[in-house]
XYZ file of C-alpha atoms in Angstrom:
373
model
C -86.161 80.633 -75.309
C -83.768 81.326 -78.158
C -84.505 78.315 -80.398
C -84.548 78.920 -84.149
C -87.600 78.224 -86.354
C -89.982 76.838 -83.715
C -92.537 74.421 -85.188
C -95.079 74.638 -82.375
C -97.304 77.309 -80.865
C -99.705 77.834 -77.994
C -103.142 78.722 -79.274
C -104.152 80.115 -75.864
C -101.020 82.153 -75.074
C -100.223 83.207 -78.623
C -96.523 82.273 -78.541
C -94.312 80.196 -80.839
C -92.366 77.480 -79.013
C -89.742 74.851 -79.801
C -90.310 71.095 -79.636
C -88.634 70.601 -76.240
C -90.655 73.388 -74.607
C -93.884 72.210 -76.239
C -93.843 69.184 -73.937
C -93.689 71.462 -70.898
C -96.589 73.535 -72.182
C -98.626 70.344 -72.612
C -98.182 69.653 -68.897
C -100.104 72.843 -68.052
C -103.190 72.334 -70.270
C -105.283 74.718 -68.193
C -102.933 77.513 -69.302
C -101.526 76.473 -72.671
C -102.997 74.527 -75.606
C -100.176 73.362 -77.879
C -100.524 72.774 -81.612
C -98.142 71.987 -84.445
C -97.736 74.728 -87.017
C -97.367 72.142 -89.775
C -99.463 69.132 -88.772
C -102.458 70.542 -86.860
C -105.478 72.457 -88.124
C -105.772 76.091 -87.035
C -109.145 77.799 -87.408
C -109.407 81.466 -88.358
C -109.918 82.663 -84.790
C -106.789 80.868 -83.593
C -104.722 82.229 -86.487
C -105.917 85.765 -85.759
C -105.182 85.339 -82.047
C -101.635 84.173 -82.806
C -101.104 87.040 -85.254
C -102.420 89.581 -82.724
C -100.140 88.349 -79.967
C -96.898 86.592 -80.900
C -93.782 86.284 -78.756
C -92.982 90.004 -78.487
C -96.438 91.057 -77.288
C -96.766 88.111 -74.909
C -93.276 88.708 -73.534
C -94.134 92.326 -72.782
C -97.079 91.100 -70.730
C -95.661 88.095 -68.895
C -92.028 89.243 -68.550
C -92.681 92.870 -67.656
C -91.027 92.815 -64.213
C -88.394 90.071 -64.091
C -85.832 90.685 -61.321
C -82.481 91.341 -62.947
C -80.844 88.527 -61.003
C -83.431 85.919 -62.105
C -81.875 83.324 -64.417
C -83.725 83.200 -67.729
C -82.970 79.803 -69.306
C -82.570 79.068 -72.993
C -83.566 75.964 -74.927
C -80.103 74.548 -74.117
C -80.752 74.512 -70.377
C -81.974 71.524 -68.384
C -85.612 70.519 -68.060
C -86.214 71.798 -64.540
C -84.963 75.303 -65.338
C -87.058 75.543 -68.496
C -90.176 74.115 -66.872
C -90.062 76.410 -63.863
C -89.381 79.412 -66.102
C -92.491 78.604 -68.143
C -94.600 77.946 -65.055
C -93.328 81.101 -63.332
C -94.356 83.197 -66.328
C -97.671 81.736 -67.398
C -99.012 79.701 -64.475
C -97.859 81.683 -61.422
C -97.563 85.037 -63.267
C -94.591 86.025 -61.143
C -93.396 88.812 -63.432
C -96.577 90.671 -64.377
C -96.717 93.067 -61.411
C -94.044 95.480 -60.135
C -92.717 94.858 -56.646
C -94.366 91.462 -56.261
C -93.046 89.497 -53.280
C -91.360 86.383 -54.638
C -90.139 83.296 -52.727
C -86.519 83.990 -53.684
C -86.448 87.765 -53.233
C -86.753 88.546 -49.509
C -83.095 88.010 -48.595
C -83.600 84.917 -46.441
C -84.321 81.347 -47.440
C -84.431 78.356 -45.135
C -85.372 74.782 -45.871
C -84.377 71.181 -46.418
C -82.262 69.986 -49.341
C -81.074 66.432 -49.898
C -77.276 66.584 -49.772
C -74.847 63.934 -50.968
C -72.440 62.723 -48.296
C -68.819 63.527 -49.091
C -67.554 60.068 -48.149
C -70.461 57.611 -48.352
C -72.308 59.076 -51.352
C -75.714 58.851 -49.643
C -78.192 61.697 -50.022
C -79.535 62.808 -46.635
C -81.835 65.708 -45.683
C -79.966 68.747 -44.427
C -81.189 72.146 -43.287
C -79.854 75.031 -45.385
C -80.010 78.716 -44.509
C -79.255 81.543 -46.919
C -78.987 85.031 -45.439
C -78.520 88.298 -47.281
C -77.939 90.160 -44.005
C -75.078 87.835 -43.080
C -73.973 87.393 -46.698
C -73.584 83.644 -46.397
C -74.979 80.171 -47.007
C -75.035 77.656 -44.142
C -76.080 74.070 -43.751
C -76.706 72.032 -40.622
C -76.382 68.276 -40.162
C -79.340 68.235 -37.763
C -82.548 70.243 -37.670
C -81.909 71.498 -34.139
C -78.164 72.037 -34.535
C -76.973 75.417 -33.282
C -73.713 75.498 -35.206
C -73.602 75.005 -38.997
C -71.479 72.356 -40.662
C -70.421 74.995 -43.181
C -70.703 78.765 -43.280
C -69.781 80.028 -46.740
C -69.551 83.656 -47.812
C -71.844 84.390 -50.712
C -69.122 85.953 -52.881
C -67.227 82.644 -53.264
C -70.253 80.529 -54.242
C -71.249 79.256 -57.655
C -74.317 77.134 -58.387
C -75.078 75.182 -61.542
C -77.660 72.548 -62.400
C -76.186 69.076 -62.959
C -79.062 66.591 -63.385
C -77.063 64.008 -65.339
C -74.000 64.104 -63.127
C -76.011 63.938 -59.895
C -78.521 61.439 -61.270
C -81.565 63.490 -60.308
C -83.578 65.836 -62.588
C -83.438 68.515 -59.872
C -79.736 68.086 -59.081
C -77.828 71.260 -58.195
C -74.065 71.557 -57.735
C -72.907 74.239 -55.301
C -69.231 75.135 -55.545
C -67.323 77.318 -53.114
C -63.814 77.969 -51.819
C -62.626 76.195 -48.675
C -59.063 76.340 -47.368
C -57.810 77.622 -50.740
C -59.433 74.693 -52.531
C -62.563 74.387 -54.630
C -65.204 72.397 -52.715
C -68.257 70.836 -54.375
C -71.488 69.820 -52.705
C -74.339 68.136 -54.548
C -77.971 68.617 -53.567
C -81.480 68.143 -54.887
C -85.086 68.691 -53.872
C -88.116 66.638 -54.853
C -89.828 69.839 -55.983
C -88.509 71.438 -59.149
C -89.941 74.779 -58.066
C -88.184 74.630 -54.710
C -84.740 73.851 -56.120
C -85.038 76.592 -58.774
C -86.176 78.992 -56.040
C -82.998 78.122 -54.105
C -80.930 78.764 -57.218
C -82.481 82.190 -57.814
C -82.319 83.036 -54.102
C -78.538 82.508 -54.235
C -78.387 84.809 -57.261
C -80.567 87.374 -55.471
C -78.357 87.460 -52.385
C -75.220 87.647 -54.525
C -76.672 90.504 -56.541
C -77.555 92.608 -53.505
C -74.194 91.849 -51.894
C -72.412 93.097 -55.005
C -74.561 96.217 -55.259
C -73.148 97.230 -51.892
C -69.605 96.026 -52.556
C -69.371 97.687 -55.994
C -71.734 100.686 -55.920
C -70.571 102.167 -59.227
C -70.984 98.922 -61.187
C -74.018 98.734 -63.460
C -76.755 96.185 -62.858
C -75.783 94.316 -66.030
C -72.143 94.142 -64.975
C -73.190 92.651 -61.665
C -75.626 90.263 -63.343
C -72.770 88.899 -65.447
C -70.821 88.090 -62.246
C -73.498 85.842 -60.764
C -73.682 82.064 -61.104
C -72.153 80.589 -64.243
C -72.278 77.296 -66.095
C -69.063 75.388 -66.643
C -67.640 75.750 -70.147
C -67.009 72.028 -70.539
C -66.978 68.846 -68.478
C -66.104 65.249 -69.228
C -63.534 62.495 -69.079
C -60.023 62.778 -70.483
C -56.803 60.952 -69.752
C -53.838 62.860 -68.325
C -50.178 62.197 -67.689
C -47.827 63.716 -65.135
C -45.321 66.562 -65.447
C -42.503 64.288 -66.607
C -44.737 63.066 -69.473
C -43.425 59.537 -69.028
C -46.104 58.356 -66.600
C -49.056 56.281 -67.764
C -52.101 58.323 -68.704
C -54.931 58.077 -66.152
C -58.630 58.613 -66.759
C -59.977 61.608 -64.845
C -63.093 63.797 -64.844
C -62.288 67.360 -65.974
C -64.191 70.591 -65.387
C -63.307 73.803 -67.216
C -64.582 76.744 -65.183
C -63.433 79.675 -67.292
C -59.655 79.839 -66.677
C -59.581 77.006 -64.155
C -59.180 73.470 -65.457
C -59.861 71.108 -62.550
C -59.656 67.348 -62.504
C -61.297 64.770 -60.263
C -61.020 61.031 -59.852
C -64.834 60.857 -59.804
C -67.341 63.447 -61.133
C -68.943 63.692 -57.670
C -65.743 64.218 -55.703
C -65.906 66.957 -53.093
C -62.436 68.315 -53.911
C -60.433 68.574 -57.118
C -57.176 66.639 -57.196
C -55.565 69.529 -59.034
C -56.154 72.714 -60.986
C -54.430 74.392 -63.919
C -54.665 78.037 -64.887
C -55.488 78.593 -68.574
C -54.310 82.055 -69.605
C -54.636 84.022 -72.824
C -52.834 83.657 -76.126
C -51.068 86.975 -75.718
C -49.534 85.634 -72.516
C -48.083 82.510 -74.091
C -50.938 80.013 -73.801
C -52.151 77.888 -76.700
C -53.958 74.634 -77.420
C -52.798 72.138 -80.045
C -54.437 69.096 -81.535
C -52.478 65.894 -80.874
C -49.550 65.011 -78.651
C -45.874 65.903 -79.129
C -43.963 63.356 -81.169
C -42.189 60.840 -78.987
C -44.653 61.037 -76.093
C -43.657 58.127 -73.866
C -46.553 57.698 -71.440
C -48.902 54.797 -72.189
C -52.417 55.846 -73.147
C -55.519 53.968 -74.279
C -57.300 56.917 -75.909
C -55.740 58.273 -79.086
C -57.209 61.750 -79.661
C -54.614 63.958 -78.052
C -54.636 67.568 -76.851
C -51.633 69.633 -75.816
C -52.034 72.767 -73.684
C -48.960 74.973 -73.990
C -48.215 77.404 -71.140
C -45.173 79.621 -70.480
C -43.938 77.006 -67.999
C -44.691 73.602 -69.497
C -46.969 71.527 -71.686
C -49.963 69.549 -70.423
C -50.933 66.401 -72.298
C -54.406 64.881 -72.487
C -56.152 62.257 -74.565
C -59.848 61.930 -75.454
C -61.862 58.835 -76.227
C -63.398 60.197 -79.450
C -62.570 62.832 -82.026
C -65.814 64.612 -81.162
C -64.681 64.965 -77.535
C -61.286 66.164 -78.703
C -62.750 68.886 -80.930
C -65.218 70.028 -78.259
C -62.452 70.384 -75.676
C -60.248 72.231 -78.155
C -63.089 74.662 -78.912
C -63.626 75.247 -75.189
C -59.918 75.862 -74.515
C -59.653 78.114 -77.571
C -62.583 80.248 -76.413
C -60.780 80.907 -73.116
C -57.326 81.438 -74.613
C -58.710 83.934 -77.148
C -60.023 86.176 -74.352
C -57.748 88.856 -72.925
C -56.981 88.422 -69.247
C -58.563 90.828 -66.782
C -56.575 92.473 -63.970
C -58.235 90.067 -61.539
C -57.020 87.100 -63.590
C -53.486 88.474 -63.608
C -53.687 88.709 -59.814
C -55.087 85.217 -59.478
C -52.243 83.583 -61.371
C -49.663 82.667 -58.783
C -46.016 83.400 -59.495
C -44.904 79.814 -59.053
C -45.127 77.428 -61.987
C -48.502 75.900 -62.753
C -48.386 72.159 -62.384
C -50.519 69.100 -61.983
C -49.698 67.636 -58.577
C -48.424 64.115 -58.272
C -49.745 63.590 -54.749
C -51.289 66.835 -53.542
C -53.206 69.810 -54.862
C -51.107 72.658 -56.205
C -52.748 75.248 -58.342
C -51.831 78.120 -60.589
C -55.173 79.657 -59.666
C -55.177 81.636 -56.443
C -58.532 81.164 -54.712
C -57.802 84.059 -52.356
C -58.183 86.522 -55.195
C -61.623 88.184 -55.173
C -64.035 86.351 -57.428
C -65.958 89.509 -58.292
C -63.981 92.275 -59.977
C -64.997 95.354 -61.906
C -62.548 97.354 -63.967
C -63.155 100.781 -65.389
C -60.934 102.504 -67.934
């Protein structure tokens, strides 16, 4: 969805598709016959069928009743999201009838997900329970356990697919707030359908929770407050607040205005967080490091984040990484801060901790906020 100038089409569905999605269509040959627009022969009947249908007509048929909370992937999304989107539309026909009961829409979901151990890194089966009535997600270390290992309120949860980071094509990262810190858990399921159903079930429960919590908010406003992808992730080197310490390689995640860093990409907790505000509030990003920077570093493509309190220095391995990070920071800094973001910025100075987590982002602030002028 969303790719420019697709070179492929389905002669049985009558839709134009991009190269990456054409492979998915080929895996459901009973539904979709894929042909190249440039290299394959199209007979008159197939040409007329394609002209009669096309993406708009087919979309009106197969996407007539998509739940507003359902995540509709684009060509940039991972394989499992795109494949299950295509199968949901054309193979299972989940969106053709109004009010159809869907496996992620009844407010309760229970099942087994393989969860990565926080300390040993092993993936073990764990029972998960998602409840709209209770407004929470739980998981249990044993099938017959009466008390959950975690019980997380739905309004502090984010979920994003991370197949490369987790090392599994169906890998899902669930992030939530625990003891004023961001906690990550990493799960997967052997079935792509099942893990995408879990993802959309979380979005469904969040959506209905917010409809109650914010009754005057529009459906689209609520939809935009559901799960979100990280703006940018990857390795950079960082130095400490004195800017004389040696630069250390760390994994960074930019989640809107929160820049978090980890020793390892699969760490359960961030070692520190930095609030990235707006330009009108004194934040900026600069290419390179200040002259005379004393800390030793092995990567030479520097970035300086300027805040009202101090400067943060990073280095990237390549110029491409440097420019991508700068674009990501710039996109955040160019956005005006919302009242919620003002509230979430603590009054004390933002700093990278030297030995403990200290953040300019206040996790106690409500994650969901609607403002009306």
